[in-house]
mmCIF file of C-alpha atoms in Angstrom:
data_model
loop_
_atom_site.group_PDB
_atom_site.id
_atom_site.type_symbol
_atom_site.label_atom_id
_atom_site.label_comp_id
_atom_site.label_asym_id
_atom_site.label_seq_id
_atom_site.Cartn_x
_atom_site.Cartn_y
_atom_site.Cartn_z
ATOM 1 C CA UNK A 24 -15.436 28.285 24.864
ATOM 2 C CA UNK A 25 -14.205 31.586 26.096
ATOM 3 C CA UNK A 26 -14.486 34.488 23.738
ATOM 4 C CA UNK A 27 -11.433 36.256 24.721
ATOM 5 C CA UNK A 28 -10.658 39.332 22.867
ATOM 6 C CA UNK A 29 -12.639 39.572 19.738
ATOM 7 C CA UNK A 30 -11.170 41.211 16.738
ATOM 8 C CA UNK A 31 -13.232 42.902 13.960
ATOM 9 C CA UNK A 32 -12.967 42.407 10.259
ATOM 10 C CA UNK A 33 -13.652 44.604 7.199
ATOM 11 C CA UNK A 34 -17.364 44.044 7.303
ATOM 12 C CA UNK A 35 -17.462 45.006 11.175
ATOM 13 C CA UNK A 36 -18.171 41.362 11.944
ATOM 14 C CA UNK A 37 -16.239 40.151 14.931
ATOM 15 C CA UNK A 38 -13.775 37.001 14.760
ATOM 16 C CA UNK A 39 -14.071 34.647 17.661
ATOM 17 C CA UNK A 40 -10.691 33.324 18.645
ATOM 18 C CA UNK A 41 -9.746 29.715 18.433
ATOM 19 C CA UNK A 42 -7.341 27.763 20.787
ATOM 20 C CA UNK A 43 -3.744 28.356 19.986
ATOM 21 C CA UNK A 44 -3.104 24.665 20.169
ATOM 22 C CA UNK A 45 -5.644 23.743 17.478
ATOM 23 C CA UNK A 46 -3.915 22.325 14.367
ATOM 24 C CA UNK A 47 -4.338 24.967 11.503
ATOM 25 C CA UNK A 48 -5.763 22.428 9.066
ATOM 26 C CA UNK A 49 -8.475 21.611 11.211
ATOM 27 C CA UNK A 50 -9.810 25.241 12.057
ATOM 28 C CA UNK A 51 -12.978 26.881 11.153
ATOM 29 C CA UNK A 52 -13.264 30.458 11.666
ATOM 30 C CA UNK A 53 -16.122 31.613 13.772
ATOM 31 C CA UNK A 54 -17.649 34.959 12.949
ATOM 32 C CA UNK A 55 -20.195 36.692 15.234
ATOM 33 C CA UNK A 56 -22.052 39.104 12.939
ATOM 34 C CA UNK A 57 -23.712 42.368 13.890
ATOM 35 C CA UNK A 58 -26.913 40.423 13.874
ATOM 36 C CA UNK A 59 -25.469 38.204 16.791
ATOM 37 C CA UNK A 60 -25.403 35.178 14.656
ATOM 38 C CA UNK A 61 -22.240 32.866 14.738
ATOM 39 C CA UNK A 62 -21.397 31.383 11.427
ATOM 40 C CA UNK A 63 -18.421 29.132 10.000
ATOM 41 C CA UNK A 64 -15.589 30.687 7.985
ATOM 42 C CA UNK A 65 -12.522 28.982 6.656
ATOM 43 C CA UNK A 66 -10.313 28.644 9.462
ATOM 44 C CA UNK A 67 -10.885 28.337 13.295
ATOM 45 C CA UNK A 68 -12.488 26.142 16.057
ATOM 46 C CA UNK A 69 -15.962 24.821 16.411
ATOM 47 C CA UNK A 70 -18.032 26.963 18.984
ATOM 48 C CA UNK A 71 -21.040 25.914 20.869
ATOM 49 C CA UNK A 72 -22.138 29.570 21.761
ATOM 50 C CA UNK A 73 -24.019 29.763 18.424
ATOM 51 C CA UNK A 74 -27.620 31.063 17.683
ATOM 52 C CA UNK A 75 -27.530 29.651 14.038
ATOM 53 C CA UNK A 76 -24.849 27.786 11.967
ATOM 54 C CA UNK A 77 -24.140 28.076 8.155
ATOM 55 C CA UNK A 78 -25.056 24.390 7.405
ATOM 56 C CA UNK A 79 -24.200 24.839 3.687
ATOM 57 C CA UNK A 80 -20.446 25.577 4.707
ATOM 58 C CA UNK A 81 -20.391 22.637 7.097
ATOM 59 C CA UNK A 82 -21.886 20.304 4.152
ATOM 60 C CA UNK A 83 -19.204 21.854 1.761
ATOM 61 C CA UNK A 84 -16.411 21.053 4.096
ATOM 62 C CA UNK A 85 -17.640 17.513 4.432
ATOM 63 C CA UNK A 86 -18.008 17.185 0.771
ATOM 64 C CA UNK A 87 -14.261 18.289 0.434
ATOM 65 C CA UNK A 88 -13.241 15.469 2.934
ATOM 66 C CA UNK A 89 -15.312 12.795 0.927
ATOM 67 C CA UNK A 90 -13.742 13.880 -2.318
ATOM 68 C CA UNK A 91 -10.101 13.776 -0.714
ATOM 69 C CA UNK A 92 -10.735 10.272 0.672
ATOM 70 C CA UNK A 93 -12.130 9.403 -2.689
ATOM 71 C CA UNK A 94 -9.106 10.645 -4.257
ATOM 72 C CA UNK A 95 -6.750 8.876 -2.127
ATOM 73 C CA UNK A 96 -8.633 5.461 -2.570
ATOM 74 C CA UNK A 97 -8.416 5.917 -6.437
ATOM 75 C CA UNK A 98 -4.932 7.092 -6.548
ATOM 76 C CA UNK A 99 -3.757 4.074 -4.558
ATOM 77 C CA UNK A 100 -5.650 1.786 -6.670
ATOM 78 C CA UNK A 101 -4.344 3.149 -9.654
ATOM 79 C CA UNK A 102 -0.821 3.389 -8.715
ATOM 80 C CA UNK A 103 -0.803 -0.470 -7.530
ATOM 81 C CA UNK A 104 -2.448 -1.327 -10.770
ATOM 82 C CA UNK A 105 0.360 0.422 -12.819
ATOM 83 C CA UNK A 106 3.106 -0.841 -10.841
ATOM 84 C CA UNK A 107 1.877 -4.436 -10.937
ATOM 85 C CA UNK A 108 1.235 -4.486 -14.549
ATOM 86 C CA UNK A 109 4.641 -3.064 -15.613
ATOM 87 C CA UNK A 110 6.214 -5.711 -13.565
ATOM 88 C CA UNK A 111 4.002 -8.622 -14.314
ATOM 89 C CA UNK A 112 6.480 -10.816 -16.277
ATOM 90 C CA UNK A 113 9.027 -10.647 -13.282
ATOM 91 C CA UNK A 114 5.946 -11.549 -10.730
ATOM 92 C CA UNK A 115 5.035 -14.279 -12.679
ATOM 93 C CA UNK A 116 8.466 -15.910 -12.696
ATOM 94 C CA UNK A 117 8.931 -15.327 -9.076
ATOM 95 C CA UNK A 118 5.677 -17.149 -8.329
ATOM 96 C CA UNK A 119 6.516 -20.130 -10.654
ATOM 97 C CA UNK A 120 9.881 -20.403 -8.930
ATOM 98 C CA UNK A 121 8.429 -20.388 -5.430
ATOM 99 C CA UNK A 122 5.994 -23.310 -6.230
ATOM 100 C CA UNK A 123 7.818 -24.973 -9.152
ATOM 101 C CA UNK A 124 8.256 -28.322 -7.304
ATOM 102 C CA UNK A 125 4.437 -28.320 -6.446
ATOM 103 C CA UNK A 126 3.441 -27.642 -9.958
ATOM 104 C CA UNK A 127 5.754 -30.134 -11.468
ATOM 105 C CA UNK A 128 4.187 -33.613 -11.892
ATOM 106 C CA UNK A 129 5.203 -36.836 -13.895
ATOM 107 C CA UNK A 130 3.352 -35.138 -16.670
ATOM 108 C CA UNK A 131 5.021 -31.957 -16.674
ATOM 109 C CA UNK A 132 8.812 -30.885 -16.600
ATOM 110 C CA UNK A 133 10.324 -29.201 -13.658
ATOM 111 C CA UNK A 134 10.520 -25.520 -13.886
ATOM 112 C CA UNK A 135 13.764 -24.053 -15.253
ATOM 113 C CA UNK A 136 16.351 -23.410 -12.599
ATOM 114 C CA UNK A 137 17.670 -19.861 -13.712
ATOM 115 C CA UNK A 138 15.843 -16.558 -14.440
ATOM 116 C CA UNK A 139 17.148 -16.550 -18.097
ATOM 117 C CA UNK A 140 16.167 -20.268 -18.819
ATOM 118 C CA UNK A 141 12.839 -19.850 -17.184
ATOM 119 C CA UNK A 142 12.288 -16.619 -19.222
ATOM 120 C CA UNK A 143 13.056 -18.412 -22.448
ATOM 121 C CA UNK A 144 11.130 -21.656 -21.563
ATOM 122 C CA UNK A 145 7.710 -19.613 -20.998
ATOM 123 C CA UNK A 146 8.191 -17.390 -24.038
ATOM 124 C CA UNK A 147 8.995 -20.514 -26.313
ATOM 125 C CA UNK A 148 5.918 -22.631 -24.752
ATOM 126 C CA UNK A 149 3.339 -20.054 -24.062
ATOM 127 C CA UNK A 150 4.300 -17.048 -26.071
ATOM 128 C CA UNK A 151 5.061 -13.399 -24.962
ATOM 129 C CA UNK A 152 1.591 -12.758 -23.495
ATOM 130 C CA UNK A 153 2.013 -15.611 -20.885
ATOM 131 C CA UNK A 154 4.181 -13.233 -18.856
ATOM 132 C CA UNK A 155 0.814 -11.337 -18.079
ATOM 133 C CA UNK A 156 -1.088 -14.634 -17.507
ATOM 134 C CA UNK A 157 -3.335 -13.902 -14.545
ATOM 135 C CA UNK A 158 -2.679 -10.196 -14.820
ATOM 136 C CA UNK A 159 -6.277 -9.445 -15.105
ATOM 137 C CA UNK A 160 -6.726 -11.075 -11.795
ATOM 138 C CA UNK A 161 -3.793 -9.442 -10.441
ATOM 139 C CA UNK A 162 -5.080 -5.922 -11.152
ATOM 140 C CA UNK A 163 -8.397 -6.941 -9.931
ATOM 141 C CA UNK A 164 -6.791 -7.876 -6.764
ATOM 142 C CA UNK A 165 -4.285 -5.030 -6.808
ATOM 143 C CA UNK A 166 -6.575 -2.173 -7.367
ATOM 144 C CA UNK A 167 -8.779 -2.644 -4.263
ATOM 145 C CA UNK A 168 -5.756 -3.951 -2.150
ATOM 146 C CA UNK A 169 -3.627 -0.882 -2.992
ATOM 147 C CA UNK A 170 -6.491 1.607 -2.568
ATOM 148 C CA UNK A 171 -7.424 0.097 0.877
ATOM 149 C CA UNK A 172 -3.679 -0.052 1.765
ATOM 150 C CA UNK A 173 -2.851 3.580 1.018
ATOM 151 C CA UNK A 174 -6.008 4.872 2.335
ATOM 152 C CA UNK A 175 -5.854 3.013 5.686
ATOM 153 C CA UNK A 176 -2.177 4.086 6.061
ATOM 154 C CA UNK A 177 -3.155 7.696 5.648
ATOM 155 C CA UNK A 178 -6.169 7.663 8.056
ATOM 156 C CA UNK A 179 -4.340 5.577 10.551
ATOM 157 C CA UNK A 180 -1.150 7.888 10.352
ATOM 158 C CA UNK A 181 -3.268 11.135 10.594
ATOM 159 C CA UNK A 182 -5.261 9.625 13.531
ATOM 160 C CA UNK A 183 -2.095 8.538 15.341
ATOM 161 C CA UNK A 184 -0.509 11.926 14.845
ATOM 162 C CA UNK A 185 -3.725 13.874 16.060
ATOM 163 C CA UNK A 186 -3.147 12.276 19.590
ATOM 164 C CA UNK A 187 -0.026 14.289 19.990
ATOM 165 C CA UNK A 188 1.692 11.271 21.953
ATOM 166 C CA UNK A 189 5.448 11.901 22.276
ATOM 167 C CA UNK A 190 6.410 8.669 20.968
ATOM 168 C CA UNK A 191 4.150 9.062 17.778
ATOM 169 C CA UNK A 192 5.308 12.175 15.966
ATOM 170 C CA UNK A 193 4.589 13.167 12.372
ATOM 171 C CA UNK A 194 7.853 11.593 11.108
ATOM 172 C CA UNK A 195 8.883 8.790 13.801
ATOM 173 C CA UNK A 196 9.422 5.304 12.603
ATOM 174 C CA UNK A 197 6.899 4.107 15.278
ATOM 175 C CA UNK A 198 3.989 6.121 13.612
ATOM 176 C CA UNK A 199 4.722 4.686 10.236
ATOM 177 C CA UNK A 200 5.507 1.114 11.234
ATOM 178 C CA UNK A 201 2.161 0.899 13.187
ATOM 179 C CA UNK A 202 0.209 2.551 10.452
ATOM 180 C CA UNK A 203 1.717 0.422 7.717
ATOM 181 C CA UNK A 204 1.082 -2.791 9.880
ATOM 182 C CA UNK A 205 -2.596 -1.981 10.234
ATOM 183 C CA UNK A 206 -2.881 -0.903 6.744
ATOM 184 C CA UNK A 207 -1.284 -4.276 5.441
ATOM 185 C CA UNK A 208 -3.651 -6.259 7.608
ATOM 186 C CA UNK A 209 -6.730 -4.541 6.550
ATOM 187 C CA UNK A 210 -5.939 -4.767 2.854
ATOM 188 C CA UNK A 211 -5.004 -8.339 3.116
ATOM 189 C CA UNK A 212 -8.096 -9.622 4.850
ATOM 190 C CA UNK A 213 -10.327 -7.375 2.445
ATOM 191 C CA UNK A 214 -8.853 -8.744 -0.908
ATOM 192 C CA UNK A 215 -7.551 -12.204 -0.077
ATOM 193 C CA UNK A 216 -9.735 -14.479 -2.021
ATOM 194 C CA UNK A 217 -8.814 -12.471 -5.284
ATOM 195 C CA UNK A 218 -5.107 -13.165 -4.169
ATOM 196 C CA UNK A 219 -5.546 -16.694 -3.920
ATOM 197 C CA UNK A 220 -7.244 -17.025 -7.295
ATOM 198 C CA UNK A 221 -4.461 -14.916 -8.815
ATOM 199 C CA UNK A 222 -1.831 -17.102 -7.408
ATOM 200 C CA UNK A 223 -3.439 -20.342 -8.762
ATOM 201 C CA UNK A 224 -3.983 -18.773 -12.173
ATOM 202 C CA UNK A 225 -0.537 -17.648 -12.460
ATOM 203 C CA UNK A 226 0.790 -20.900 -11.559
ATOM 204 C CA UNK A 227 -0.902 -22.913 -14.332
ATOM 205 C CA UNK A 228 1.453 -24.180 -17.244
ATOM 206 C CA UNK A 229 -0.189 -24.897 -20.650
ATOM 207 C CA UNK A 230 0.373 -28.832 -19.778
ATOM 208 C CA UNK A 231 -1.850 -28.514 -16.858
ATOM 209 C CA UNK A 232 -4.880 -26.286 -16.863
ATOM 210 C CA UNK A 233 -7.211 -26.511 -14.076
ATOM 211 C CA UNK A 234 -8.911 -23.131 -14.082
ATOM 212 C CA UNK A 235 -10.242 -21.537 -17.395
ATOM 213 C CA UNK A 236 -10.797 -18.046 -15.741
ATOM 214 C CA UNK A 237 -11.841 -16.067 -12.473
ATOM 215 C CA UNK A 238 -15.534 -17.336 -12.290
ATOM 216 C CA UNK A 239 -14.396 -21.060 -12.975
ATOM 217 C CA UNK A 240 -11.662 -20.880 -10.391
ATOM 218 C CA UNK A 241 -14.192 -19.439 -7.926
ATOM 219 C CA UNK A 242 -16.586 -22.178 -8.657
ATOM 220 C CA UNK A 243 -14.150 -25.168 -8.615
ATOM 221 C CA UNK A 244 -12.456 -24.132 -5.411
ATOM 222 C CA UNK A 245 -15.794 -23.657 -3.544
ATOM 223 C CA UNK A 246 -17.178 -26.980 -4.975
ATOM 224 C CA UNK A 247 -13.937 -29.019 -4.051
ATOM 225 C CA UNK A 248 -12.653 -27.095 -1.010
ATOM 226 C CA UNK A 249 -15.559 -25.339 0.399
ATOM 227 C CA UNK A 250 -15.770 -21.617 0.920
ATOM 228 C CA UNK A 251 -12.939 -21.685 3.458
ATOM 229 C CA UNK A 252 -10.772 -22.706 0.254
ATOM 230 C CA UNK A 253 -10.840 -19.320 -0.749
ATOM 231 C CA UNK A 254 -9.164 -18.322 2.391
ATOM 232 C CA UNK A 255 -6.435 -20.905 2.506
ATOM 233 C CA UNK A 256 -3.214 -19.385 3.649
ATOM 234 C CA UNK A 257 -4.528 -15.967 4.773
ATOM 235 C CA UNK A 258 -2.668 -16.577 8.162
ATOM 236 C CA UNK A 259 0.782 -17.023 6.619
ATOM 237 C CA UNK A 260 -0.143 -14.228 4.211
ATOM 238 C CA UNK A 261 -0.667 -11.936 7.066
ATOM 239 C CA UNK A 262 2.600 -12.859 8.550
ATOM 240 C CA UNK A 263 3.917 -11.791 5.097
ATOM 241 C CA UNK A 264 2.126 -8.646 4.335
ATOM 242 C CA UNK A 265 1.979 -6.988 8.044
ATOM 243 C CA UNK A 266 5.748 -6.881 8.531
ATOM 244 C CA UNK A 267 6.386 -6.273 4.743
ATOM 245 C CA UNK A 268 4.228 -3.089 4.509
ATOM 246 C CA UNK A 269 5.100 -1.879 7.880
ATOM 247 C CA UNK A 270 8.702 -1.994 6.882
ATOM 248 C CA UNK A 271 7.989 -0.656 3.400
ATOM 249 C CA UNK A 272 5.964 2.475 4.742
ATOM 250 C CA UNK A 273 8.666 3.144 7.520
ATOM 251 C CA UNK A 274 11.553 2.978 5.367
ATOM 252 C CA UNK A 275 10.208 4.755 2.269
ATOM 253 C CA UNK A 276 8.671 7.765 4.631
ATOM 254 C CA UNK A 277 11.948 7.752 6.336
ATOM 255 C CA UNK A 278 14.183 7.797 3.307
ATOM 256 C CA UNK A 279 11.859 10.344 1.749
ATOM 257 C CA UNK A 280 12.311 12.851 4.580
ATOM 258 C CA UNK A 281 16.057 12.182 4.456
ATOM 259 C CA UNK A 282 16.080 12.886 0.746
ATOM 260 C CA UNK A 283 14.007 16.325 1.241
ATOM 261 C CA UNK A 284 16.522 17.350 3.822
ATOM 262 C CA UNK A 285 19.338 16.838 1.481
ATOM 263 C CA UNK A 286 17.649 18.832 -1.217
ATOM 264 C CA UNK A 287 16.896 21.499 1.186
ATOM 265 C CA UNK A 288 20.430 21.790 2.392
ATOM 266 C CA UNK A 289 21.582 22.326 -1.224
ATOM 267 C CA UNK A 290 19.425 25.560 -1.439
ATOM 268 C CA UNK A 291 20.397 26.911 2.104
ATOM 269 C CA UNK A 292 24.139 28.029 2.028
ATOM 270 C CA UNK A 293 24.553 31.700 1.374
ATOM 271 C CA UNK A 294 21.152 32.537 2.665
ATOM 272 C CA UNK A 295 20.507 34.955 5.519
ATOM 273 C CA UNK A 296 18.762 33.326 8.787
ATOM 274 C CA UNK A 297 15.495 34.823 7.820
ATOM 275 C CA UNK A 298 15.762 33.501 4.031
ATOM 276 C CA UNK A 299 16.870 30.093 5.288
ATOM 277 C CA UNK A 300 13.720 29.921 7.739
ATOM 278 C CA UNK A 301 11.603 31.032 4.955
ATOM 279 C CA UNK A 302 13.127 28.246 2.404
ATOM 280 C CA UNK A 303 12.928 25.606 4.775
ATOM 281 C CA UNK A 304 9.253 26.325 5.388
ATOM 282 C CA UNK A 305 8.475 26.605 1.667
ATOM 283 C CA UNK A 306 10.393 23.286 0.889
ATOM 284 C CA UNK A 307 9.026 21.341 4.090
ATOM 285 C CA UNK A 308 6.902 19.289 1.816
ATOM 286 C CA UNK A 309 8.695 19.489 -1.629
ATOM 287 C CA UNK A 310 8.070 17.181 -4.227
ATOM 288 C CA UNK A 311 10.866 14.720 -4.909
ATOM 289 C CA UNK A 312 12.096 13.868 -8.435
ATOM 290 C CA UNK A 313 11.128 10.647 -10.287
ATOM 291 C CA UNK A 314 14.704 9.170 -9.509
ATOM 292 C CA UNK A 315 14.574 10.172 -5.783
ATOM 293 C CA UNK A 316 10.977 8.502 -5.430
ATOM 294 C CA UNK A 317 12.282 5.405 -7.364
ATOM 295 C CA UNK A 318 15.650 5.155 -5.143
ATOM 296 C CA UNK A 319 13.512 5.545 -1.842
ATOM 297 C CA UNK A 320 10.738 3.119 -2.840
ATOM 298 C CA UNK A 321 13.184 0.582 -4.381
ATOM 299 C CA UNK A 322 15.373 0.540 -1.436
ATOM 300 C CA UNK A 323 12.446 0.108 0.944
ATOM 301 C CA UNK A 324 10.975 -2.674 -1.301
ATOM 302 C CA UNK A 325 14.432 -4.533 -1.187
ATOM 303 C CA UNK A 326 14.873 -4.374 2.588
ATOM 304 C CA UNK A 327 11.308 -5.642 3.193
ATOM 305 C CA UNK A 328 11.185 -8.393 0.546
ATOM 306 C CA UNK A 329 14.522 -9.874 2.004
ATOM 307 C CA UNK A 330 13.048 -9.901 5.467
ATOM 308 C CA UNK A 331 9.653 -11.552 4.442
ATOM 309 C CA UNK A 332 10.631 -13.551 1.309
ATOM 310 C CA UNK A 333 10.922 -16.998 3.226
ATOM 311 C CA UNK A 334 7.361 -16.510 4.631
ATOM 312 C CA UNK A 335 6.110 -15.558 1.317
ATOM 313 C CA UNK A 336 7.573 -18.795 -0.386
ATOM 314 C CA UNK A 337 5.549 -20.865 2.248
ATOM 315 C CA UNK A 338 2.392 -19.065 1.879
ATOM 316 C CA UNK A 339 2.526 -19.308 -1.959
ATOM 317 C CA UNK A 340 2.816 -23.040 -1.616
ATOM 318 C CA UNK A 341 0.031 -23.146 0.921
ATOM 319 C CA UNK A 342 -2.206 -21.248 -1.424
ATOM 320 C CA UNK A 343 -1.919 -24.119 -3.958
ATOM 321 C CA UNK A 344 -1.314 -27.098 -1.734
ATOM 322 C CA UNK A 345 -4.829 -28.326 -2.047
ATOM 323 C CA UNK A 346 -4.523 -28.891 -5.487
ATOM 324 C CA UNK A 347 -1.446 -31.152 -5.261
ATOM 325 C CA UNK A 348 -2.112 -32.965 -2.057
ATOM 326 C CA UNK A 349 -1.961 -36.639 -2.534
ATOM 327 C CA UNK A 350 -4.506 -37.509 0.109
ATOM 328 C CA UNK A 351 -7.665 -35.403 -0.072
ATOM 329 C CA UNK A 352 -8.487 -35.755 3.648
ATOM 330 C CA UNK A 353 -5.073 -34.079 4.695
ATOM 331 C CA UNK A 354 -5.098 -30.176 4.864
ATOM 332 C CA UNK A 355 -1.371 -28.798 4.646
ATOM 333 C CA UNK A 356 -0.444 -26.378 7.353
ATOM 334 C CA UNK A 357 2.268 -23.647 6.949
ATOM 335 C CA UNK A 358 4.351 -25.446 9.579
ATOM 336 C CA UNK A 359 4.047 -28.678 7.694
ATOM 337 C CA UNK A 360 4.915 -27.063 4.302
ATOM 338 C CA UNK A 361 7.971 -25.164 5.756
ATOM 339 C CA UNK A 362 9.277 -28.471 7.352
ATOM 340 C CA UNK A 363 8.829 -30.474 3.979
ATOM 341 C CA UNK A 364 10.462 -27.625 2.201
ATOM 342 C CA UNK A 365 13.610 -27.485 4.515
ATOM 343 C CA UNK A 366 13.768 -31.200 4.296
ATOM 344 C CA UNK A 367 13.969 -31.494 0.671
ATOM 345 C CA UNK A 368 15.497 -28.316 -0.379
ATOM 346 C CA UNK A 369 17.282 -26.799 2.714
ATOM 347 C CA UNK A 370 17.581 -23.275 3.327
ATOM 348 C CA UNK A 371 17.940 -22.399 -0.219
ATOM 349 C CA UNK A 372 14.446 -23.494 -0.892
ATOM 350 C CA UNK A 373 13.202 -20.622 1.120
ATOM 351 C CA UNK A 374 14.848 -18.070 -1.158
ATOM 352 C CA UNK A 375 13.957 -19.839 -4.559
ATOM 353 C CA UNK A 376 12.770 -16.867 -6.691
ATOM 354 C CA UNK A 377 14.308 -14.164 -4.894
ATOM 355 C CA UNK A 378 16.415 -13.073 -7.802
ATOM 356 C CA UNK A 379 13.233 -12.099 -9.849
ATOM 357 C CA UNK A 380 11.469 -10.661 -7.083
ATOM 358 C CA UNK A 381 14.330 -8.175 -6.303
ATOM 359 C CA UNK A 382 14.490 -7.343 -10.001
ATOM 360 C CA UNK A 383 10.786 -6.715 -9.726
ATOM 361 C CA UNK A 384 10.553 -4.975 -6.318
ATOM 362 C CA UNK A 385 12.489 -1.803 -7.352
ATOM 363 C CA UNK A 386 10.620 -0.619 -10.219
ATOM 364 C CA UNK A 387 7.276 -1.795 -8.922
ATOM 365 C CA UNK A 388 7.579 -0.099 -5.261
ATOM 366 C CA UNK A 389 9.101 2.871 -6.916
ATOM 367 C CA UNK A 390 6.404 3.046 -9.632
ATOM 368 C CA UNK A 391 3.499 2.459 -7.165
ATOM 369 C CA UNK A 392 4.682 5.247 -4.660
ATOM 370 C CA UNK A 393 5.530 7.800 -7.291
ATOM 371 C CA UNK A 394 2.327 7.111 -9.145
ATOM 372 C CA UNK A 395 0.353 7.534 -6.052
ATOM 373 C CA UNK A 396 1.939 10.720 -4.763
ATOM 374 C CA UNK A 397 1.759 12.499 -8.142
ATOM 375 C CA UNK A 398 -1.989 11.254 -8.846
ATOM 376 C CA UNK A 399 -2.956 12.141 -5.361
ATOM 377 C CA UNK A 400 -1.448 15.724 -5.587
ATOM 378 C CA UNK A 401 -3.309 16.235 -8.887
ATOM 379 C CA UNK A 402 -6.717 14.960 -7.613
ATOM 380 C CA UNK A 403 -6.641 16.853 -4.340
ATOM 381 C CA UNK A 404 -5.013 20.074 -5.914
ATOM 382 C CA UNK A 405 -2.448 20.111 -3.300
ATOM 383 C CA UNK A 406 0.206 22.819 -3.526
#
C-alpha cells in the first residue's frame, strides 16, 4: 500500500491515507506514531506496513460486528413472532380452508365455506382460544425462521453490494430479489420440521385429535412415517417461500425507497441548491411512519401471496397427506395432489382460503417489517 502524502494530527502522529474508493463504513484509520508504530483508528483501510497492531481495537470492532449480527437476528425473530401472533386467528382459518376437504371425514363435518361462518363455527365448537391453536408452535417456528430470514437477507444483500457489480446496485430489484430468494431458501430448510408440525396441529379439530402437543407430534410422525416424514412437502414449500420472499423483499424495499423519495420531495421546494443537497443527504435513510411501513409491507405481502397462493395450498395438503392417505403404501406427491385438487374442485380449489389470507397478510407483513426496522434501530443504536 502506498503511503502517499501523510497528514499530521494534533498529537504529532501521521495519518496514513486510505484508498479513495474504499467504503466509508469499512475504513479503519491507520496512524503512524512518532515511535514508528502503526495502529488502528476509527476510520481507514488496513495496512500491511506495520510494526505492531492495536489488537484490542480490532477485538472491539469484531465484538461490535458480533453484537450487530445478534441484534439483527433477535429483531428478526421478535418481529416475526409478533406479526404471527397478532394475525394467528386469520392464519388458522386460512390453513383450515386450504385443507378442509382433507380433514373432513365421515365422522367430522366439512369445514364452513365462508369466513364468517368458519369464524362462528370455530368460536362455538372450540372457544376463543382455538384461534390461537398451534400458535405456540407457530412462534417456535417463526422466531428462528424470521431471524434467519432477515439476517440472511441483510448479509447476502451487503455481500452483493460490496461486489460493486453494475447489475446489483444498492437499491436495484435484482439485488433485493436474489437476496430475498436465498434468505427464503435458507430459512425454510433450517426450520421446516417445525413448520410441518405447526400445520398438523393447526388443522386438528376437537373431533379428531391426533397429536396432543409438539413432543407427541414429533414422536408419532417419526414412528409412523420415519424421520423423512418431518420433511414431507419441503420441496413444495421451497417453491412457495423462495418466490414469495423474493417478491416480498423486492417490493417492500422498492416501495420503501419510493415512499422516502416522496417524503423528501415534500421538504425540498423553496430550498437553495446547497440546502437541497444537504437535506437529501440528511434524509437519505429517513425513518418511515407506521402508516407508510404498513402500506409498503401490506402491498408487498398481497402481491407475493397472490402469486404463490396456489402452490401454498398444494404444499399444505402435502404436509398432512400422510394422515389421510387411504393406502399407507402410497406416498402422495405434489403433482398428484394438484391433479386431484383440480379434478375435484377446479381452479377455485387452488384459491380456497385466499380471503382470510389477504386479510391477514397486510397487518402481518406490515407489523413484521415495522417491528424489525424499529427494533434493529434501537438495538444497533443507528442514527
